[in-house]
Structure formats: structure tokens, C-alpha cells
Short mmCIF file of C-alpha atoms in Angstrom, two decimals:
data_model
loop_
_atom_site.label_atom_id
_atom_site.label_comp_id
_atom_site.label_asym_id
_atom_site.label_seq_id
_atom_site.Cartn_x
_atom_site.Cartn_y
_atom_site.Cartn_z
CA UNK A 17 -49.00 6.53 12.76
CA UNK A 18 -47.06 3.29 12.49
CA UNK A 19 -44.01 2.79 14.67
CA UNK A 20 -40.75 3.74 12.91
CA UNK A 21 -38.82 0.94 11.24
CA UNK A 22 -36.07 -0.19 13.60
CA UNK A 23 -32.78 -0.51 11.79
CA UNK A 24 -29.61 -2.11 13.08
CA UNK A 25 -26.55 -0.61 11.41
CA UNK A 26 -23.47 -2.83 11.28
CA UNK A 27 -20.46 -0.82 10.08
CA UNK A 28 -16.83 -0.95 11.20
CA UNK A 29 -15.88 2.63 10.25
CA UNK A 30 -16.87 4.92 13.11
CA UNK A 31 -17.40 8.01 10.94
CA UNK A 32 -19.55 6.19 8.45
CA UNK A 33 -21.52 4.70 11.35
CA UNK A 34 -22.18 8.18 12.73
CA UNK A 35 -23.19 9.46 9.30
CA UNK A 36 -25.57 6.58 8.80
CA UNK A 37 -27.14 7.22 12.18
CA UNK A 38 -27.62 10.91 11.43
CA UNK A 39 -29.00 10.17 8.01
CA UNK A 40 -31.38 7.38 9.05
CA UNK A 41 -32.67 9.12 12.17
CA UNK A 42 -32.80 12.77 11.09
CA UNK A 43 -33.65 12.39 7.43
CA UNK A 44 -35.39 9.02 7.47
CA UNK A 45 -37.11 9.10 10.84
CA UNK A 46 -36.06 5.52 11.54
CA UNK A 47 -35.11 4.13 14.93
CA UNK A 48 -31.47 3.14 14.78
CA UNK A 49 -29.06 0.97 16.77
CA UNK A 50 -25.34 0.74 15.92
CA UNK A 51 -22.90 -2.17 15.93
CA UNK A 52 -19.23 -2.01 15.01
CA UNK A 53 -18.84 -5.63 13.84
CA UNK A 54 -20.74 -8.70 12.67
CA UNK A 55 -19.88 -10.47 15.94
CA UNK A 56 -21.20 -7.56 17.96
CA UNK A 57 -24.38 -7.67 15.91
CA UNK A 58 -24.87 -11.38 16.38
CA UNK A 59 -24.29 -11.06 20.11
CA UNK A 60 -26.77 -8.21 20.57
CA UNK A 61 -29.38 -9.29 18.02
CA UNK A 62 -31.85 -11.02 20.26
CA UNK A 63 -31.99 -8.08 22.60
CA UNK A 64 -32.43 -5.52 19.82
CA UNK A 65 -34.86 -7.36 17.54
CA UNK A 66 -34.55 -4.91 14.61
CA UNK A 67 -36.91 -4.89 11.63
CA UNK A 68 -34.00 -4.59 9.24
CA UNK A 69 -30.23 -4.84 9.29
CA UNK A 70 -28.15 -2.43 7.22
CA UNK A 71 -24.70 -3.99 7.04
CA UNK A 72 -21.33 -3.18 5.52
CA UNK A 73 -19.91 -5.97 3.34
CA UNK A 74 -16.19 -5.51 3.94
CA UNK A 75 -15.46 -5.70 7.62
CA UNK A 76 -12.36 -7.07 9.33
CA UNK A 77 -12.81 -10.23 11.32
CA UNK A 78 -16.22 -11.29 9.97
CA UNK A 79 -17.59 -9.77 6.80
CA UNK A 80 -21.20 -8.98 5.92
CA UNK A 81 -22.02 -12.14 3.92
CA UNK A 82 -20.48 -14.35 6.66
CA UNK A 83 -22.55 -12.55 9.26
CA UNK A 84 -25.65 -13.03 7.17
CA UNK A 85 -24.95 -16.75 6.90
CA UNK A 86 -24.41 -16.98 10.67
CA UNK A 87 -27.68 -15.15 11.19
CA UNK A 88 -29.67 -17.50 8.98
CA UNK A 89 -27.93 -20.53 10.52
CA UNK A 90 -29.46 -19.43 13.84
CA UNK A 91 -32.84 -19.28 12.22
CA UNK A 92 -32.98 -15.46 12.30
CA UNK A 93 -34.79 -14.20 9.19
CA UNK A 94 -34.36 -10.41 9.71
CA UNK A 95 -34.05 -8.75 6.26
CA UNK A 96 -30.50 -7.64 5.53
CA UNK A 97 -29.47 -4.83 3.22
CA UNK A 98 -25.78 -4.63 2.31
CA UNK A 99 -23.81 -1.45 1.94
CA UNK A 100 -20.77 -1.96 -0.21
CA UNK A 101 -17.94 -0.19 -1.91
CA UNK A 102 -17.34 -3.27 -4.04
CA UNK A 103 -20.46 -4.21 -5.94
CA UNK A 104 -19.67 -6.37 -8.93
CA UNK A 105 -22.82 -7.64 -10.56
CA UNK A 106 -21.89 -11.27 -9.97
CA UNK A 107 -21.21 -10.58 -6.26
CA UNK A 108 -24.45 -8.71 -5.89
CA UNK A 109 -26.31 -11.64 -7.40
CA UNK A 110 -24.52 -13.99 -5.02
CA UNK A 111 -25.43 -11.89 -1.97
CA UNK A 112 -29.02 -11.68 -3.07
CA UNK A 113 -29.08 -15.44 -3.57
CA UNK A 114 -27.62 -15.67 -0.04
CA UNK A 115 -30.71 -13.92 1.29
CA UNK A 116 -29.90 -10.20 1.17
CA UNK A 117 -32.91 -7.97 0.60
CA UNK A 118 -30.83 -5.47 -1.35
CA UNK A 119 -27.42 -4.01 -2.01
CA UNK A 120 -26.68 -0.28 -1.80
CA UNK A 121 -23.44 1.06 -3.26
CA UNK A 122 -21.02 3.30 -1.40
CA UNK A 123 -20.66 6.19 -1.57
CA UNK A 124 -24.42 6.58 -1.02
CA UNK A 125 -26.47 9.76 -1.32
CA UNK A 126 -27.46 10.42 2.31
CA UNK A 127 -30.59 12.35 1.39
CA UNK A 128 -31.81 9.52 -0.85
CA UNK A 129 -30.73 6.59 1.32
CA UNK A 130 -33.83 6.53 3.59
CA UNK A 131 -36.17 6.32 0.61
CA UNK A 132 -34.04 3.63 -0.93
CA UNK A 133 -34.34 1.60 2.24
CA UNK A 134 -38.05 2.29 2.52
CA UNK A 135 -38.43 1.04 -1.07
CA UNK A 136 -36.59 -2.19 -0.28
CA UNK A 137 -38.58 -2.60 2.92
CA UNK A 138 -41.87 -2.16 1.03
CA UNK A 139 -40.83 -4.64 -1.64
CA UNK A 140 -39.79 -7.41 0.77
CA UNK A 141 -41.68 -10.61 0.19
CA UNK A 142 -42.71 -11.35 3.77
CA UNK B 6 30.20 -17.82 19.59
CA UNK B 7 27.55 -15.17 19.59
CA UNK B 8 24.32 -15.77 17.70
CA UNK B 9 23.17 -12.55 16.06
CA UNK B 10 20.13 -11.10 17.84
CA UNK B 11 16.97 -10.13 15.83
CA UNK B 12 16.81 -6.52 14.72
CA UNK B 13 13.85 -4.59 16.19
CA UNK B 14 12.28 -4.16 12.72
CA UNK B 15 12.54 -7.87 11.92
CA UNK B 16 8.96 -8.39 10.70
CA UNK B 17 8.94 -5.31 8.47
CA UNK B 18 12.48 -6.10 7.36
CA UNK B 19 11.46 -9.58 6.20
CA UNK B 20 8.41 -8.16 4.46
CA UNK B 21 10.61 -5.67 2.63
CA UNK B 22 13.06 -8.45 1.72
CA UNK B 23 10.35 -10.75 0.38
CA UNK B 24 8.78 -7.83 -1.48
CA UNK B 25 11.93 -7.74 -3.57
CA UNK B 26 11.16 -11.21 -5.00
CA UNK B 27 14.83 -12.00 -5.16
CA UNK B 28 15.18 -14.90 -2.77
CA UNK B 29 16.03 -18.13 -4.61
CA UNK B 30 16.09 -16.37 -7.95
CA UNK B 31 18.68 -17.10 -10.63
CA UNK B 32 22.05 -15.34 -10.64
CA UNK B 33 22.01 -12.02 -12.46
CA UNK B 34 24.84 -10.19 -14.22
CA UNK B 35 23.79 -6.86 -12.73
CA UNK B 36 24.73 -8.18 -9.26
CA UNK B 37 27.64 -10.41 -10.33
CA UNK B 38 29.47 -7.52 -11.91
CA UNK B 39 29.41 -5.71 -8.57
CA UNK B 40 30.82 -8.67 -6.56
CA UNK B 41 33.50 -9.20 -9.23
CA UNK B 42 34.48 -5.58 -8.98
CA UNK B 43 34.61 -5.91 -5.17
CA UNK B 44 36.98 -8.89 -5.31
CA UNK B 45 39.29 -7.03 -7.63
CA UNK B 46 39.10 -3.74 -5.76
CA UNK B 47 39.74 -5.13 -2.28
CA UNK B 48 42.02 -8.05 -3.26
CA UNK B 49 39.81 -10.71 -1.66
CA UNK B 50 38.83 -14.08 -3.15
CA UNK B 51 35.22 -13.88 -1.96
CA UNK B 52 32.51 -11.24 -2.25
CA UNK B 53 28.79 -11.81 -1.73
CA UNK B 54 25.46 -10.13 -2.06
CA UNK B 55 23.87 -11.80 0.94
CA UNK B 56 20.17 -11.50 1.71
CA UNK B 57 19.36 -12.21 5.32
CA UNK B 58 16.17 -14.29 5.39
CA UNK B 59 14.29 -15.56 8.48
CA UNK B 60 16.58 -18.51 9.22
CA UNK B 61 19.28 -18.26 6.60
CA UNK B 62 21.36 -15.95 4.55
CA UNK B 63 20.98 -16.56 0.88
CA UNK B 64 23.47 -15.32 -1.73
CA UNK B 65 22.06 -13.45 -4.71
CA UNK B 66 25.54 -13.11 -6.05
CA UNK B 67 28.67 -14.93 -4.93
CA UNK B 68 32.31 -14.96 -6.05
CA UNK B 69 34.66 -17.54 -4.58
CA UNK B 70 32.09 -19.50 -2.58
CA UNK B 71 30.27 -22.71 -3.44
CA UNK B 72 27.51 -22.55 -0.87
CA UNK B 73 24.33 -20.77 -1.92
CA UNK B 74 23.17 -20.20 1.64
CA UNK B 75 24.22 -20.65 5.26
CA UNK B 76 22.25 -20.68 8.50
CA UNK B 77 21.52 -17.21 9.89
CA UNK B 78 22.53 -18.09 13.44
CA UNK B 79 26.16 -18.62 12.51
CA UNK B 80 26.27 -15.83 9.95
CA UNK B 81 28.47 -12.74 10.12
CA UNK B 82 25.91 -10.79 8.05
CA UNK B 83 23.22 -11.37 10.72
CA UNK B 84 25.39 -9.07 12.87
CA UNK B 85 26.03 -6.56 10.11
CA UNK B 86 22.33 -5.81 9.52
CA UNK B 87 21.97 -4.71 13.18
CA UNK B 88 23.64 -1.36 12.54
CA UNK B 89 24.08 1.21 9.83
CA UNK B 90 27.87 1.09 9.84
CA UNK B 91 30.16 -1.27 8.03
CA UNK B 92 31.06 -4.32 10.15
CA UNK B 93 34.75 -5.03 9.87
CA UNK B 94 36.38 -8.11 11.41
CA UNK B 95 40.11 -7.81 10.52
CA UNK B 96 40.88 -11.19 12.11
CA UNK B 97 38.11 -13.49 13.33
CA UNK B 98 40.51 -15.29 15.62
CA UNK B 99 40.86 -12.07 17.60
CA UNK B 100 37.08 -11.46 17.88
CA UNK B 101 35.22 -13.23 20.67
CA UNK B 102 31.97 -13.08 18.63
CA UNK B 103 33.41 -15.20 15.87
CA UNK B 104 36.49 -17.08 17.17
CA UNK B 105 34.64 -20.38 17.59
CA UNK B 106 32.21 -19.85 14.67
CA UNK B 107 31.99 -23.03 12.52
CA UNK B 108 32.63 -20.88 9.42
CA UNK B 109 35.85 -19.83 11.08
CA UNK B 110 36.93 -23.13 12.62
CA UNK B 111 35.84 -25.09 9.50
CA UNK B 112 35.41 -24.25 5.79
CA UNK B 113 35.50 -21.66 4.38
CA UNK B 114 37.87 -20.77 7.28
CA UNK B 115 36.95 -17.13 7.44
CA UNK B 116 39.58 -14.85 9.02
CA UNK B 117 38.63 -11.54 7.45
CA UNK B 118 35.12 -10.14 7.07
CA UNK B 119 33.82 -6.74 5.96
CA UNK B 120 30.13 -6.24 5.38
CA UNK B 121 28.06 -3.20 4.45
CA UNK B 122 24.27 -3.34 5.06
CA UNK B 123 22.04 -3.16 1.96
CA UNK B 124 18.97 -1.01 2.14
CA UNK B 125 15.71 -2.32 0.77
CA UNK B 126 12.30 -0.60 0.51
CA UNK B 127 11.54 1.49 3.58
CA UNK B 128 15.23 1.67 4.47
CA UNK B 129 15.18 -1.82 6.04
CA UNK B 130 18.53 -3.57 6.09
CA UNK B 131 17.68 -6.60 3.99
CA UNK B 132 21.20 -7.99 3.58
CA UNK B 133 24.82 -7.11 2.99
CA UNK B 134 27.48 -6.68 0.41
CA UNK B 135 30.34 -8.52 2.13
CA UNK B 136 33.97 -9.50 1.58
CA UNK B 137 35.60 -12.65 2.95
CA UNK B 138 39.12 -13.98 3.04
CA UNK B 139 40.89 -16.88 4.79
CA UNK B 140 43.73 -14.55 5.82
CA UNK B 141 43.47 -11.41 8.01
CA UNK B 142 43.18 -8.01 6.29
CA UNK B 143 43.50 -4.42 7.38
CA UNK B 144 40.54 -2.29 6.26
CA UNK B 145 40.95 1.49 6.47
CA UNK B 146 38.51 4.36 6.14
CA UNK B 147 39.08 4.65 2.39
CA UNK B 148 38.25 0.95 2.04
CA UNK B 149 35.10 1.44 4.09
CA UNK B 150 34.09 4.36 1.90
CA UNK B 151 34.67 2.34 -1.28
CA UNK B 152 32.61 -0.60 0.07
CA UNK B 153 29.77 1.82 0.94
CA UNK B 154 29.81 3.09 -2.64
CA UNK B 155 29.57 -0.38 -4.07
CA UNK B 156 26.76 -1.21 -1.59
CA UNK B 157 24.84 1.87 -2.84
CA UNK B 158 25.15 0.39 -6.31
CA UNK B 159 23.64 -2.89 -5.07
CA UNK B 160 20.89 -0.93 -3.28
CA UNK B 161 19.94 0.63 -6.59
CA UNK B 162 19.75 -2.70 -8.31
CA UNK B 163 17.57 -4.07 -5.49
CA UNK B 164 15.17 -1.18 -5.71
CA UNK B 165 15.09 -1.31 -9.51
CA UNK B 166 13.94 -4.89 -9.23
CA UNK B 167 11.20 -3.85 -6.83
CA UNK B 168 10.00 -1.21 -9.25
CA UNK B 169 9.77 -3.57 -12.21
CA UNK B 170 6.30 -4.96 -11.43
CA UNK B 171 4.89 -1.44 -11.60
CA UNK B 172 6.64 -0.82 -14.85
CA UNK B 173 5.66 -4.08 -16.44
CA UNK B 174 2.83 -3.03 -18.60
CA UNK B 175 -0.56 -1.45 -18.02
CA UNK B 176 -1.97 -4.53 -16.32
CA UNK B 177 0.00 -4.05 -13.12
CA UNK B 178 -0.64 -0.32 -13.12
CA UNK B 179 -4.34 -0.82 -13.56
CA UNK B 180 -4.40 -3.39 -10.75
CA UNK B 181 -2.79 -0.77 -8.55
CA UNK B 182 -5.35 1.79 -9.67
CA UNK B 183 -8.14 -0.62 -8.84
CA UNK B 184 -6.84 -1.12 -5.34
CA UNK B 185 -6.36 2.59 -4.88
CA UNK B 186 -9.86 3.41 -6.14
CA UNK B 187 -11.30 0.92 -3.76
CA UNK B 188 -9.34 2.43 -0.84
CA UNK B 189 -10.67 5.85 -1.79
CA UNK B 190 -14.26 4.79 -1.37
CA UNK B 191 -14.38 4.87 2.43
CA UNK B 192 -13.17 8.47 2.76
CA UNK B 193 -15.36 9.47 -0.17
CA UNK B 194 -18.36 7.88 1.45
CA UNK B 195 -17.68 9.92 4.59
CA UNK B 196 -17.11 13.21 2.70
CA UNK B 197 -20.05 12.83 0.35
CA UNK B 198 -22.26 11.69 3.21
CA UNK B 199 -21.35 14.56 5.52
CA UNK B 200 -21.68 17.18 2.81
CA UNK B 201 -24.94 15.72 1.55
CA UNK B 202 -26.43 15.82 5.01
CA UNK B 203 -25.19 19.36 5.58
CA UNK B 204 -26.56 20.58 2.24
CA UNK B 205 -29.82 18.74 2.89
CA UNK B 206 -30.29 20.61 6.17
CA UNK B 207 -29.78 17.61 8.45
CA UNK B 208 -27.23 19.61 10.39
CA UNK B 209 -29.59 22.57 10.82
CA UNK B 210 -30.43 25.50 8.58
CA UNK B 211 -27.29 26.95 6.96
CA UNK B 212 -26.68 30.60 6.13
CA UNK B 213 -26.81 31.14 2.36
CA UNK B 214 -23.08 31.53 1.90
CA UNK B 215 -22.36 28.38 3.89
CA UNK B 216 -24.92 26.51 1.86
CA UNK B 217 -23.34 27.63 -1.39
CA UNK B 218 -19.92 26.52 -0.15
CA UNK B 219 -21.32 23.17 0.90
CA UNK B 220 -22.96 22.65 -2.48
CA UNK B 221 -19.72 23.50 -4.26
CA UNK B 222 -17.83 20.97 -2.10
CA UNK B 223 -20.56 18.40 -2.70
CA UNK B 224 -20.44 18.93 -6.47
CA UNK B 225 -16.71 18.25 -6.47
CA UNK B 226 -17.06 15.28 -4.13
CA UNK B 227 -19.51 13.81 -6.63
CA UNK B 228 -17.06 14.42 -9.43
CA UNK B 229 -14.37 12.62 -7.48
CA UNK B 230 -16.77 9.72 -6.95
CA UNK B 231 -17.46 9.64 -10.68
CA UNK B 232 -13.77 9.67 -11.50
CA UNK B 233 -13.14 6.72 -9.21
CA UNK B 234 -16.11 4.84 -10.66
CA UNK B 235 -14.75 5.47 -14.15
CA UNK B 236 -11.30 4.29 -13.16
CA UNK B 237 -12.68 1.09 -11.70
CA UNK B 238 -14.81 0.45 -14.76
CA UNK B 239 -11.83 1.07 -17.01
CA UNK B 240 -9.73 -1.39 -15.07
CA UNK B 241 -12.54 -3.93 -15.03
CA UNK B 242 -13.17 -3.64 -18.74
CA UNK B 243 -9.49 -3.75 -19.71
CA UNK B 244 -8.85 -6.81 -17.59
CA UNK B 245 -11.81 -8.57 -19.19
CA UNK B 246 -13.62 -8.97 -15.89
CA UNK B 247 -16.65 -6.92 -16.94
CA UNK B 248 -19.72 -8.92 -17.86
CA UNK B 249 -21.87 -7.60 -20.71
CA UNK B 250 -25.47 -8.63 -21.18
CA UNK B 251 -25.87 -8.15 -24.91
CA UNK B 252 -29.45 -7.79 -26.15
CA UNK B 253 -31.26 -6.36 -29.14
CA UNK B 254 -32.17 -2.80 -28.18
CA UNK B 255 -33.92 0.11 -29.88
CA UNK B 256 -31.28 2.80 -30.05
CA UNK B 257 -33.38 5.97 -30.14
CA UNK B 258 -35.10 5.59 -26.78
CA UNK B 259 -31.71 4.95 -25.14
CA UNK B 260 -30.15 7.96 -26.80
CA UNK B 261 -33.13 10.05 -25.66
CA UNK B 262 -32.62 8.75 -22.13
CA UNK B 263 -28.90 9.57 -22.23
CA UNK B 264 -29.75 13.09 -23.48
CA UNK B 265 -32.18 13.60 -20.61
CA UNK B 266 -29.44 12.70 -18.14
CA UNK B 267 -26.94 15.01 -19.83
CA UNK B 268 -29.43 17.87 -19.95
CA UNK B 269 -30.08 17.44 -16.23
CA UNK B 270 -26.38 17.82 -15.42
CA UNK B 271 -25.19 20.30 -18.08
CA UNK B 272 -28.26 22.40 -18.98
CA UNK B 273 -31.44 21.79 -20.83
CA UNK B 274 -30.63 23.80 -23.97
CA UNK B 275 -27.12 22.52 -24.65
CA UNK B 276 -27.92 19.36 -26.63
CA UNK B 277 -29.88 19.33 -29.88
CA UNK B 278 -31.03 16.05 -31.30
CA UNK B 279 -31.13 16.28 -35.07
CA UNK B 280 -34.33 15.02 -36.75
CA UNK B 281 -34.30 11.24 -37.03
CA UNK B 282 -36.08 9.58 -39.97
CA UNK B 283 -38.54 6.81 -39.41
CA UNK B 284 -36.28 3.92 -40.41
CA UNK B 285 -33.59 5.02 -37.98
CA UNK B 286 -36.08 5.70 -35.19
CA UNK B 287 -36.89 2.02 -34.97
CA UNK B 288 -33.35 0.77 -35.61
CA UNK B 289 -31.92 -1.76 -33.20
CA UNK B 290 -28.44 -2.50 -31.95
CA UNK B 291 -26.96 -5.41 -30.01
CA UNK B 292 -25.50 -3.95 -26.81
CA UNK B 293 -25.63 -4.10 -23.03
CA UNK B 294 -28.27 -1.54 -22.12
CA UNK B 295 -26.68 -0.13 -19.02
CA UNK B 296 -23.20 0.08 -20.54
CA UNK B 297 -24.51 1.65 -23.75
CA UNK B 298 -26.21 4.35 -21.69
CA UNK B 299 -22.94 4.83 -19.86
CA UNK B 300 -20.98 5.21 -23.11
CA UNK B 301 -23.49 7.68 -24.52
CA UNK B 302 -23.40 9.63 -21.27
CA UNK B 303 -19.58 9.76 -21.36
CA UNK B 304 -19.65 11.11 -24.93
CA UNK B 305 -22.18 13.81 -24.04
CA UNK B 306 -20.25 14.71 -20.85
CA UNK B 307 -17.07 14.97 -22.87
CA UNK B 308 -18.70 17.24 -25.46
CA UNK B 309 -20.05 19.49 -22.72
CA UNK B 310 -16.70 19.69 -20.95
CA UNK B 311 -14.64 20.24 -24.11
CA UNK B 312 -16.68 22.98 -25.79
CA UNK B 313 -17.04 26.64 -24.79
CA UNK B 314 -19.69 27.24 -22.17
CA UNK B 315 -23.13 27.37 -23.65
CA UNK B 316 -22.09 26.33 -27.18
CA UNK B 317 -24.63 24.02 -28.76
CA UNK B 318 -23.86 20.31 -29.17
CA UNK B 319 -25.48 18.47 -32.06
CA UNK B 320 -26.42 14.86 -31.57
CA UNK B 321 -27.56 12.65 -34.43
CA UNK B 322 -28.29 9.11 -35.54
CA UNK B 323 -26.64 8.04 -38.77
CA UNK B 324 -26.61 5.03 -41.00
CA UNK B 325 -23.09 4.73 -42.32
CA UNK B 326 -22.35 1.97 -44.86
CA UNK B 327 -25.09 -0.08 -43.33
CA UNK B 328 -23.91 0.42 -39.78
CA UNK B 329 -25.80 2.38 -37.22
CA UNK B 330 -24.01 5.14 -35.45
CA UNK B 331 -24.42 8.01 -33.01
CA UNK B 332 -22.63 11.32 -33.68
CA UNK B 333 -21.88 14.00 -31.17
CA UNK B 334 -20.61 17.25 -32.74
CA UNK B 335 -19.28 20.07 -30.61
CA UNK B 336 -17.30 23.22 -31.24
CA UNK B 337 -13.78 22.03 -31.34
CA UNK B 338 -10.38 22.06 -32.89
CA UNK B 339 -9.64 23.40 -36.34
CA UNK B 340 -8.40 19.99 -37.16
CA UNK B 341 -9.09 16.94 -35.11
CA UNK B 342 -6.58 14.90 -37.08
CA UNK B 343 -3.60 15.93 -35.00
CA UNK B 344 -5.47 15.20 -31.84
CA UNK B 345 -7.00 11.97 -32.94
CA UNK B 346 -4.44 9.82 -31.19
CA UNK B 347 -3.98 11.89 -28.08
CA UNK B 348 -7.69 12.38 -27.69
CA UNK B 349 -8.23 8.87 -26.35
CA UNK B 350 -5.32 9.00 -23.95
CA UNK B 351 -6.29 9.12 -20.36
CA UNK B 352 -6.53 12.57 -18.82
CA UNK B 353 -5.90 14.31 -22.13
CA UNK B 354 -7.21 17.82 -22.04
CA UNK B 355 -9.25 18.39 -25.16
CA UNK B 356 -10.76 21.82 -24.62
CA UNK B 357 -11.25 23.79 -27.80
CA UNK B 358 -9.32 27.02 -28.32
CA UNK B 359 -11.07 29.68 -26.33
CA UNK B 360 -12.95 27.17 -24.25
CA UNK B 361 -12.45 27.36 -20.56
CA UNK B 362 -11.08 24.01 -19.49
CA UNK B 363 -13.89 22.86 -17.30
CA UNK B 364 -12.29 20.38 -15.01
CA UNK B 365 -10.81 17.12 -16.11
CA UNK B 366 -12.39 15.55 -19.14
CA UNK B 367 -9.73 12.96 -18.68
CA UNK B 368 -11.29 9.53 -18.61
CA UNK B 369 -14.49 10.10 -20.56
CA UNK B 370 -13.30 9.13 -24.04
CA UNK B 371 -10.86 6.53 -22.85
CA UNK B 372 -13.54 4.73 -20.92
CA UNK B 373 -16.17 5.21 -23.64
CA UNK B 374 -13.86 3.68 -26.19
CA UNK B 375 -12.84 0.74 -23.98
CA UNK B 376 -16.40 -0.07 -22.98
CA UNK B 377 -17.61 0.37 -26.56
CA UNK B 378 -14.95 -1.91 -27.99
CA UNK B 379 -15.85 -4.64 -25.53
CA UNK B 380 -19.34 -4.63 -27.00
CA UNK B 381 -18.17 -4.46 -30.61
CA UNK B 382 -18.69 -0.72 -31.05
CA UNK B 383 -16.08 1.60 -32.56
CA UNK B 384 -15.46 5.11 -31.35
CA UNK B 385 -13.81 7.59 -33.68
CA UNK B 386 -13.31 11.29 -34.04
CA UNK B 387 -13.47 13.53 -37.14
CA UNK B 388 -13.48 17.19 -37.80
CA UNK B 389 -15.93 19.40 -39.62
CA UNK B 390 -15.27 23.06 -40.12
CA UNK B 391 -15.23 24.46 -36.55
CA UNK B 392 -16.40 21.26 -34.98
CA UNK B 393 -15.13 18.02 -33.54
CA UNK B 394 -17.35 15.09 -34.30
CA UNK B 395 -17.30 11.97 -32.17
CA UNK B 396 -18.93 9.05 -33.85
CA UNK B 397 -19.82 5.78 -32.20
CA UNK B 398 -20.53 2.97 -34.66
CA UNK B 399 -22.62 0.21 -33.16
CA UNK B 400 -23.09 -3.45 -33.97
CA UNK B 401 -26.48 -4.01 -35.54
CA UNK B 402 -28.93 -6.40 -33.99
CA UNK B 403 -29.27 -9.86 -35.43
CA UNK B 404 -32.86 -9.10 -36.47
#
């Protein structure tokens, strides 16, 4: 059996972070690391080397799209999936153009989220 | 001279003051009539509604004074806002705080001052109603009480002003609703996520009763999510910020798809699609596919919620004076006419007599109509004997 996909969750709300961990590990069988901010993620990224980053869009201090830009500016090409409570079509298009693999709306269905991520993972172009 | 210290709530106080949007605004009769009354009542030449800003006090209303503002550090009112009580200085020359104040030693040569703090939003003391004279005055308890009463009047005018943006038309209200709906998403994500995981067994096997309770909570959490989504869509559509991708679409397959969705949530036997003749089966409309599905879903949801449990709902395709339409007929009012106007109001309860109101049907029709109109469709309601008929008339395709 292949190794589980390693996901780095970047989410500022502690409860949502815990929920995502429970959902991705228990339901999805992924391997999960948690970060509370974009800065934290950028600082720890090289050590963690995740397969995929699942990141909140609206975060204080440095938001998801800004973190994605910082990531790419460092030459890191890890696929990023955004989680967002604010998904206007034009913004979603912009984020995708900015290199996001996908956008998942909040509130998400925790039992369906792992399959959704697996689908995006399978469809990635790399 | 004593410079007034900063009150402990200074930052919040300034925010409350600026939230009033009164600084540097034009004079208004509703304040001027209070200061005029004050001059007359207390026998002073000068009365002011003074708003204490960061570095200055600015006068929203002034009688007997030319200046529109003075620096805060030499102001009397800067002292007044430090406490709840009226500040009374019967003779400035006898008060060490003010004896060498430039407003005392020079124009306007203040000798008498009485100021009552004004309360803005959150109870912050944003300014004063104050009286000035160039001669000393006595000011007894009855005078203090009268000044407090006038200040309460000013408070009310201040707050009224603050309320106006919320009362100025649906745009402001909807903007508020949009912000609120967005704020609701984080707690809803947590609630729906936790309940979903519990119901899905991620928290361990649940006893049957606990599982039932969890499913009930989850169902209602989903409804709340739907309501917030509808509210946001409504706001977006009304403010013209919703983008529609209009294309030529075959209507029947979309209606069938909407029916499948409605059957999945309300029961497989509830909706009957009336036979559709061949010409109509291939008819096309010019709509945004996703939004049309949403509108059809809203109409079907509404019909299910508004009719007695288990009563059949007839769905049909019609050609009406050359325009293609969808009809949804459900058991309803004896006459829809009286309800026609109220039906589209938000949160209107439209349950038929004898029907158990099944939750809020509130936004369904309002949102369906707004979305439909943005795409050139018209939503109407009619009555047939024993039935309410919703009809959505759609713009035909260019082909």
C-alpha cells in the first residue's frame, strides 16, 4: 500500500484545525501536520515537506493567497488547496490562476472532505 | 493651568465619536434648537454642543461663539468628559485649573462654565453640552438637573444620527446582513464539522438515541448553512455583484435534475412531472445553468415546505404566449391573490391552512424571484381551486 498523503493544514481557528485533523486522519487516513498561520507554515515547510497544503484563505496577519505567493516565490511548488468561507467565482478564478489546486467552501462536509481532497490530488497535473 | 488628562477609554471613545459621523458636518436645527433653549433657560450668552476629538473640541452647535473649534489641551470640556457628573466652574478666576487658561485670560474671557457629558454609542463620553459666560454664575441642583435633561435630549439626537445608516434603505441593511452571514460561517463550520464527524462515526460508535439526536442537530445545522448561503446570494444579487453566465440551455434536463435533488431531500413520491410534449421537451432558454438550477430548487423546496406533509406537488412545462415557463402547483390557499404581495416578502410564512408550518420557508421565494429577475425571468403566483401555482416565465434562447 502506498504511503498516506501528507497534508499540512494551515488554519487560524483552533477548533476548525482540530476538526480538520480529526476528519483528515480518522476519516481520510491522511498524515496530517497543523500550522496556525501562514508564517508558521512558511517557517516549518522545509522540515515538514508535505505532499499537499490545505490552507484557510482568511487569516489575520498573512492570508492564504499571500502565503501561496510567498511559497511560490521561494520556488516551492507544493499543491495548495484553499478552504474558504468567501468564495466568489471571480476570487476562486483568481486563486486558481495564482496556482491553487482547488478551492473548498466552508462549511465543508467532514465526511466528504477527504474524497474531495483525494479527487483534487488525483487530478493534479504534475 | 491644568491640561485635561486622557480618559481611560480614549481609543474606544474616539471610535464611538467618529462612528457618529458628525465631526465637521454642517450645523443642524435639531442641535441648534437645544443650545438656543439652553441660553434662554440658564440666562447665558453661550451654549455649545462640543464634541471632544483627539486634539480639539469641535462645536456641532454653538450660540454666542464665533470659533468652530478650540484646542483640546486648553478646553474645559476635556475635563468634563472625565466624569459622569456635571462640571460646574462658578468663577474661573477662583479655580486653579482654569485661572490662567488662555480662554479665561483672553477671549472669550470665560468666567462661568457648566458642562454635562454627552453619551455616544457604548456609553462613551463623546462631548458635552456646555454653558459659558464672561461673568460668574451660581448653578444650583435644579440647574444641574435641567442641564442633564437637555443633555439627554442631545444624546438622543446623537444616537439617532448613528442609527440613520441602518435605516437608510435596504442597501445598508443588506450590507450588514452580508457581514453577519460571513461572520456566522466560522461557528457553522465548527458545528457542522463536529456533528458530521460524530454522525459519521469518527468519534466512535454512538448509541442509537445519541445518533438520532446528532442527525437531528446536523439536519438543522445544514438548514442554517442553507439560510446563510441564501442570504448571501440575495445580498449579492440585489447589489448587482453576482455574475451570470447566460447560455442557451435545454430546459427539461435541468428541470429533471432539479426534481431529482428535491426528491432526494423531500421524498421520492412528492413531485409529479406532468407529461411534456415533444416540442417543449427540446425547448431552450437563455439562463445561467447553476443559478437556474438554484431557482428551480428554491421553488420546489418552497412548495414542499408550504404544503401539507405528503401532499402531491405538480410540476409542469408550459408555453404561455410564446414564452416558456415552469409551473409548480401545490395545495395552498383558497385564494392566492391576497397573498400575492406578501408571498415574496422575506421570511413570510406561506403554509396552507391545515399544513404544519415546516420550518422557515422564508427566503425561498424572495431569493428565487431576485435571482430569476437578474436573468430576465419572471416569477409569479396564481391560484387554482385548492392550489397555489408558482410560475416562472423564462427568457427564450436566441435560437
